[in-house]
Tab-separated table of C-alpha atoms in Angstrom:
chain	number	residue	atom	x	y	z
L	1	MET	CA	0.254	-0.456	-0.952
L	2	PRO	CA	2.494	2.939	-1.407
L	3	ARG	CA	2.128	6.574	0.028
L	4	PHE	CA	2.500	9.172	-3.414
L	5	LEU	CA	2.563	12.524	-3.726
L	6	ASN	CA	1.159	14.319	-5.064
L	7	THR	CA	2.134	16.818	-7.970
L	8	TRP	CA	-0.501	19.622	-8.358
L	9	THR	CA	-1.221	19.238	-4.258
L	10	GLY	CA	2.372	18.200	-2.305
L	11	GLY	CA	-0.069	17.015	0.042
L	12	PHE	CA	0.562	13.061	1.046
L	13	GLU	CA	-2.586	10.099	-0.594
L	14	TRP	CA	-2.597	6.537	0.312
L	15	HIS	CA	-3.218	3.418	-2.994
L	16	PRO	CA	-4.124	0.423	-1.826
L	17	ASP	CA	-3.387	-0.759	-4.857
L	18	ALA	CA	-0.481	-0.286	-7.035
L	19	SER	CA	-2.218	-1.573	-10.156
L	20	LYS	CA	-4.276	0.340	-10.355
L	21	VAL	CA	-2.769	4.306	-9.609
L	22	THR	CA	-1.118	5.891	-12.859
L	23	TYR	CA	2.260	7.969	-11.090
L	24	ALA	CA	5.279	7.973	-11.635
L	25	ILE	CA	8.379	6.946	-9.895
L	26	LEU	CA	12.234	7.985	-8.903
L	27	SER	CA	14.979	6.504	-9.386
L	28	HIS	CA	18.635	8.816	-7.412
L	29	VAL	CA	21.001	8.122	-5.077
L	30	TRP	CA	21.164	9.486	-1.319
L	31	ARG	CA	22.548	12.215	-0.854
L	32	ASP	CA	25.259	11.369	2.234
L	33	SER	CA	24.306	13.536	5.424
L	34	GLY	CA	27.570	15.573	4.882
L	35	GLU	CA	25.799	16.431	1.918
L	36	GLY	CA	22.713	18.167	2.957
L	37	GLY	CA	21.015	13.880	3.599
L	38	GLU	CA	17.572	13.619	1.564
L	39	GLN	CA	14.256	14.467	2.606
L	40	SER	CA	11.845	12.406	4.763
L	41	TYR	CA	8.645	11.967	4.809
L	42	ASP	CA	7.780	13.595	8.617
L	43	ASP	CA	10.323	16.210	7.261
L	44	VAL	CA	8.003	16.920	4.118
L	45	LEU	CA	4.966	16.865	7.160
L	46	LYS	CA	6.705	19.421	8.518
L	47	ILE	CA	6.654	21.595	5.324
L	48	GLN	CA	2.993	21.256	4.418
L	49	ALA	CA	1.873	22.561	8.092
L	50	ALA	CA	3.555	25.032	7.334
L	51	VAL	CA	2.243	26.627	3.472
L	52	ARG	CA	-1.403	26.065	5.737
L	53	ARG	CA	0.002	27.581	8.393
L	54	ASP	CA	1.816	30.365	6.006
L	55	ILE	CA	-2.250	30.087	4.197
L	56	PHE	CA	-4.277	30.475	7.808
L	57	THR	CA	-2.783	33.624	8.720
L	58	LEU	CA	-2.765	35.284	4.295
L	59	PHE	CA	-6.719	34.417	5.615
L	60	ARG	CA	-6.320	35.966	8.965
L	61	ALA	CA	-4.241	39.116	7.224
L	62	SER	CA	-6.773	39.450	4.622
L	63	LYS	CA	-3.079	40.658	2.322
L	64	ALA	CA	-3.274	38.368	-0.945
L	65	SER	CA	-5.993	37.267	-3.500
L	66	LEU	CA	-7.343	33.750	-4.383
L	67	THR	CA	-5.016	33.333	-6.946
L	68	GLU	CA	-2.078	34.268	-4.303
L	69	HIS	CA	-3.518	31.702	-1.973
L	70	ARG	CA	-3.838	28.683	-4.081
L	71	GLU	CA	-0.142	29.452	-5.457
L	72	LEU	CA	0.960	29.169	-1.426
L	73	GLY	CA	-0.780	26.192	-0.818
L	74	THR	CA	0.593	24.675	-2.188
L	75	ILE	CA	4.710	22.656	-0.558
L	76	PHE	CA	6.085	23.972	-4.779
L	77	ALA	CA	6.947	26.697	-3.399
L	78	HIS	CA	7.894	26.461	-0.165
L	79	PRO	CA	12.015	27.729	0.731
L	80	GLU	CA	12.586	24.593	2.379
L	81	LEU	CA	11.230	21.760	0.145
L	82	SER	CA	14.280	20.305	-1.721
L	83	ASP	CA	15.575	21.073	-5.317
L	84	LYS	CA	15.422	17.361	-5.937
L	85	ILE	CA	11.410	16.865	-5.047
L	86	LYS	CA	11.029	20.270	-6.298
L	87	GLY	CA	12.553	18.599	-9.975
L	88	PHE	CA	10.744	15.166	-9.858
L	89	CYS	CA	7.872	16.664	-9.288
L	90	LYS	CA	8.006	19.295	-11.124
L	91	VAL	CA	9.231	16.805	-14.524
L	92	ALA	CA	6.292	14.776	-13.433
L	93	ARG	CA	4.133	16.993	-13.898
L	94	GLU	CA	4.751	18.383	-16.568
L	95	ALA	CA	4.444	15.057	-18.086
L	96	GLY	CA	0.415	14.650	-16.713
L	97	PHE	CA	1.876	12.625	-14.087
L	98	ARG	CA	-0.545	13.754	-10.658
L	99	LEU	CA	1.314	10.760	-8.205
L	100	VAL	CA	4.455	10.092	-7.392
L	101	TRP	CA	6.839	8.069	-5.514
L	102	ASN	CA	9.670	8.948	-3.868
L	103	ASP	CA	11.956	6.008	-1.424
L	104	ALA	CA	13.557	9.513	0.674
L	105	CYS	CA	10.018	11.129	1.098
L	106	CYS	CA	6.700	8.342	0.760
L	107	ILE	CA	8.017	5.859	3.316
L	108	ASP	CA	8.028	6.527	7.459
L	109	LYS	CA	10.531	5.055	7.864
L	110	THR	CA	9.910	5.044	12.150
L	111	SER	CA	7.176	2.662	11.688
L	112	SER	CA	9.537	-1.047	11.210
L	113	ALA	CA	6.184	-2.669	9.671
L	114	GLU	CA	5.610	0.554	6.624
L	115	LEU	CA	10.128	0.299	5.980
L	116	SER	CA	9.607	-4.046	6.157
L	117	GLU	CA	6.443	-4.119	4.252
L	118	ALA	CA	8.482	-0.956	0.994
L	119	ILE	CA	11.569	-2.981	0.740
L	120	ASN	CA	8.665	-5.897	-0.124
L	121	SER	CA	7.477	-4.327	-2.305
L	122	MET	CA	9.576	-1.942	-3.491
L	123	TYR	CA	10.609	-4.193	-6.814
L	124	GLU	CA	6.729	-4.486	-7.987
L	125	TRP	CA	6.322	-1.112	-7.589
L	126	TYR	CA	8.877	-0.535	-9.154
L	127	ARG	CA	7.375	-2.489	-12.613
L	128	LEU	CA	3.452	-1.758	-11.847
L	129	SER	CA	5.504	2.593	-12.647
L	130	ASP	CA	3.817	4.036	-15.383
L	131	MET	CA	7.736	5.729	-16.313
L	132	CYS	CA	10.545	5.946	-13.879
L	133	TYR	CA	12.472	9.096	-13.700
L	134	VAL	CA	16.105	8.354	-12.305
L	135	TYR	CA	17.786	11.489	-11.901
L	136	LEU	CA	21.621	11.594	-12.031
L	137	ALA	CA	23.165	14.408	-9.363
L	138	ASP	CA	26.414	13.708	-10.988
L	139	VAL	CA	25.799	14.239	-15.021
L	140	SER	CA	26.084	17.963	-15.505
L	141	GLU	CA	25.376	19.695	-19.459
L	142	GLY	CA	28.570	19.987	-21.228
L	143	VAL	CA	29.884	18.713	-24.245
L	144	PRO	CA	28.516	15.044	-25.692
L	145	GLN	CA	31.551	13.232	-25.182
L	146	GLU	CA	32.086	14.414	-21.061
L	147	ILE	CA	27.977	14.013	-20.663
L	148	ARG	CA	28.593	10.225	-21.811
L	149	ARG	CA	32.228	9.915	-20.125
L	150	ALA	CA	30.318	11.223	-16.949
L	151	PHE	CA	26.608	9.478	-17.195
L	152	ARG	CA	29.770	6.198	-17.638
L	153	PHE	CA	31.162	6.206	-14.345
L	154	SER	CA	28.204	7.547	-12.512
L	155	ARG	CA	27.420	6.630	-9.296
L	156	TRP	CA	24.235	5.859	-10.087
L	157	HIS	CA	25.684	2.169	-11.835
L	158	LYS	CA	27.290	1.182	-8.732
L	159	ARG	CA	24.557	1.258	-5.851
L	160	GLY	CA	23.167	-1.458	-5.189
L	161	TRP	CA	19.295	-0.609	-5.229
L	162	THR	CA	19.897	0.919	-8.475
L	163	LEU	CA	19.954	-3.155	-9.689
L	164	GLN	CA	16.095	-3.363	-9.414
L	165	GLU	CA	15.583	0.355	-10.519
L	166	LEU	CA	17.441	-0.468	-13.863
L	167	ILE	CA	15.658	-3.941	-14.670
L	168	ALA	CA	12.165	-3.598	-13.448
L	169	PRO	CA	10.664	-1.037	-14.339
L	170	GLU	CA	9.490	-1.184	-18.360
L	171	HIS	CA	9.478	2.775	-18.757
L	172	ILE	CA	13.174	5.019	-17.725
L	173	VAL	CA	13.768	8.240	-18.244
L	174	PHE	CA	18.020	8.913	-17.718
L	175	LEU	CA	17.935	12.615	-16.501
L	176	THR	CA	20.737	14.887	-15.786
L	177	GLU	CA	22.130	17.844	-12.650
L	178	THR	CA	19.194	20.024	-14.443
L	179	TRP	CA	17.272	17.682	-15.188
L	180	ASN	CA	17.192	17.297	-19.135
L	181	VAL	CA	16.594	14.173	-20.835
L	182	LEU	CA	20.036	12.231	-21.432
L	183	GLY	CA	18.126	8.955	-23.309
L	184	THR	CA	15.390	5.567	-22.030
L	185	LYS	CA	16.387	2.964	-21.067
L	186	TRP	CA	16.114	1.961	-24.802
L	187	THR	CA	18.272	4.037	-26.532
L	188	LEU	CA	20.740	4.191	-24.026
L	189	ALA	CA	20.720	-0.297	-23.278
L	190	ARG	CA	23.348	-1.589	-25.602
L	191	THR	CA	25.401	1.317	-23.366
L	192	LEU	CA	23.649	-0.220	-20.033
L	193	GLU	CA	24.597	-4.026	-21.251
L	194	ARG	CA	28.261	-2.042	-21.311
L	195	ILE	CA	28.191	-0.471	-17.881
L	196	THR	CA	26.220	-2.327	-15.581
L	197	GLY	CA	27.323	-6.076	-17.125
L	198	VAL	CA	22.791	-6.515	-16.408
L	199	ASP	CA	22.021	-8.459	-20.117
L	200	PHE	CA	20.539	-6.430	-23.336
L	201	ASP	CA	17.837	-8.551	-23.808
L	202	ILE	CA	16.233	-8.041	-19.529
L	203	LEU	CA	16.558	-4.350	-20.489
L	204	THR	CA	14.693	-4.700	-22.957
L	205	GLY	CA	12.163	-6.928	-21.967
L	206	ARG	CA	12.570	-9.806	-24.083
L	207	SER	CA	13.872	-12.368	-21.866
L	208	THR	CA	11.890	-12.741	-17.936
L	209	LEU	CA	14.676	-12.557	-14.603
L	210	ASN	CA	13.755	-16.509	-14.632
L	211	SER	CA	15.814	-17.270	-18.070
L	212	VAL	CA	18.814	-16.187	-15.943
L	213	SER	CA	20.922	-18.004	-13.483
L	214	VAL	CA	21.217	-17.125	-9.761
L	215	ALA	CA	25.123	-17.100	-10.240
L	216	ARG	CA	24.059	-14.573	-13.381
L	217	ARG	CA	22.299	-12.477	-11.579
L	218	MET	CA	24.314	-12.472	-7.781
L	219	SER	CA	26.951	-11.402	-10.395
L	220	TRP	CA	24.981	-8.150	-11.565
L	221	ALA	CA	25.546	-6.743	-7.857
L	222	ALA	CA	29.037	-7.615	-7.103
L	223	GLU	CA	29.933	-4.367	-7.561
L	224	ARG	CA	28.058	-2.765	-6.040
L	225	GLU	CA	28.219	-1.140	-2.338
L	226	THR	CA	24.882	-0.348	-0.164
L	227	THR	CA	25.774	2.228	2.583
L	228	ARG	CA	24.312	-0.134	5.328
L	229	VAL	CA	25.621	-3.642	5.003
L	230	GLU	CA	22.385	-5.830	5.183
L	231	ASP	CA	20.900	-3.650	2.641
L	232	ARG	CA	23.351	-6.118	-0.344
L	233	ALA	CA	20.695	-8.181	0.283
L	234	TYR	CA	17.441	-6.287	0.687
L	235	SER	CA	17.950	-4.204	-2.310
L	236	LEU	CA	18.455	-8.117	-3.980
L	237	LEU	CA	14.617	-9.133	-2.681
L	238	GLY	CA	13.061	-8.202	-5.616
L	239	ILE	CA	16.030	-9.802	-7.773
L	240	PHE	CA	14.675	-13.263	-7.645
L	241	GLY	CA	11.579	-12.807	-6.833
L	242	LEU	CA	11.520	-13.010	-2.445
L	243	HIS	CA	10.369	-11.760	0.651
L	244	MET	CA	12.686	-11.698	4.140
L	245	SER	CA	11.596	-10.000	7.133
L	246	PRO	CA	14.644	-6.659	6.715
L	247	ILE	CA	16.701	-7.166	10.703
L	248	TYR	CA	18.670	-3.913	10.363
L	249	GLY	CA	21.483	-4.760	12.854
L	250	GLU	CA	22.236	-8.418	11.995
L	251	GLY	CA	25.412	-7.326	9.348
L	252	GLU	CA	26.331	-9.809	7.109
L	253	ASN	CA	23.495	-12.414	8.549
L	254	ALA	CA	20.918	-11.300	5.518
L	255	PHE	CA	23.009	-11.955	3.434
L	256	LEU	CA	23.543	-15.590	4.968
L	257	ARG	CA	19.783	-15.510	5.233
L	258	LEU	CA	19.439	-14.567	1.808
L	259	GLN	CA	21.217	-17.291	0.928
L	260	GLU	CA	19.306	-20.114	2.349
L	261	GLU	CA	15.844	-18.105	0.731
L	262	ILE	CA	17.396	-18.086	-2.083
L	263	ILE	CA	18.800	-22.268	-2.335
L	264	ARG	CA	15.542	-23.013	-0.205
L	265	THR	CA	13.077	-21.379	-3.208
L	266	ILE	CA	15.311	-21.317	-5.937
L	267	PRO	CA	15.967	-24.616	-7.552
L	268	ASP	CA	19.185	-23.216	-9.607
L	269	GLN	CA	22.498	-24.892	-8.443
L	270	SER	CA	24.634	-21.990	-9.875
L	271	ILE	CA	24.853	-20.001	-6.665
L	272	PHE	CA	27.184	-22.910	-5.539
L	273	ALA	CA	28.933	-22.516	-7.960
L	274	TRP	CA	29.172	-18.570	-8.068
L	275	GLY	CA	30.509	-18.881	-3.776
């Protein structure tokens, strides 16, 4: 049951079935805390509350027109809302999407039940999305040769969670730091295959994950990094079609549990060759 952000009102909306909703989804590399981090669900709630207070104050003072009230009635004009959320919602809104999902602010991570559901459902939410926007903060504008090089060495290709975010959605648009279009999953499929090792036929939907050996799927993730050691395992649940309760603090045991689930569930001995 994902929580979406409305690109027009800036409010959150719950929808019980993601398959019955039209929405865009964001894939990105989280900023480190030293870079300011990412705005959480609670952060956005506080901005929403501040906007409501501002509107109430304006109405009380009767100093603004109805048009001004409407413009100030969303979080998108608020100076504390991150440029990333503003940019994502603007791009999606202009493409006709009323609802969007962003893992940073659409999950209440203080709720262990909600976090567990999100981790186990994330592959499916990306798969069901009508459009996935990949935001590459380390790819700036420039001459084509510089852009191609920056794309090739983007951190996005090396993060653990972005593997499923590359594979699951049918439609992906890659965006630069300034939200300009670089290309699509289809137009960049050969380049993505060379960068990530993920087979062209998987990227283009000509083959399914079930047709690929466990060892091959594991190899795609071998060089990828996660901030938390447990996420090395949790970020692969969708790649193997598994569900597993996340236990942050278990360390490397998370990957052992993942391997046990793979052995128990998938009749493929190649995992032993990979290990």
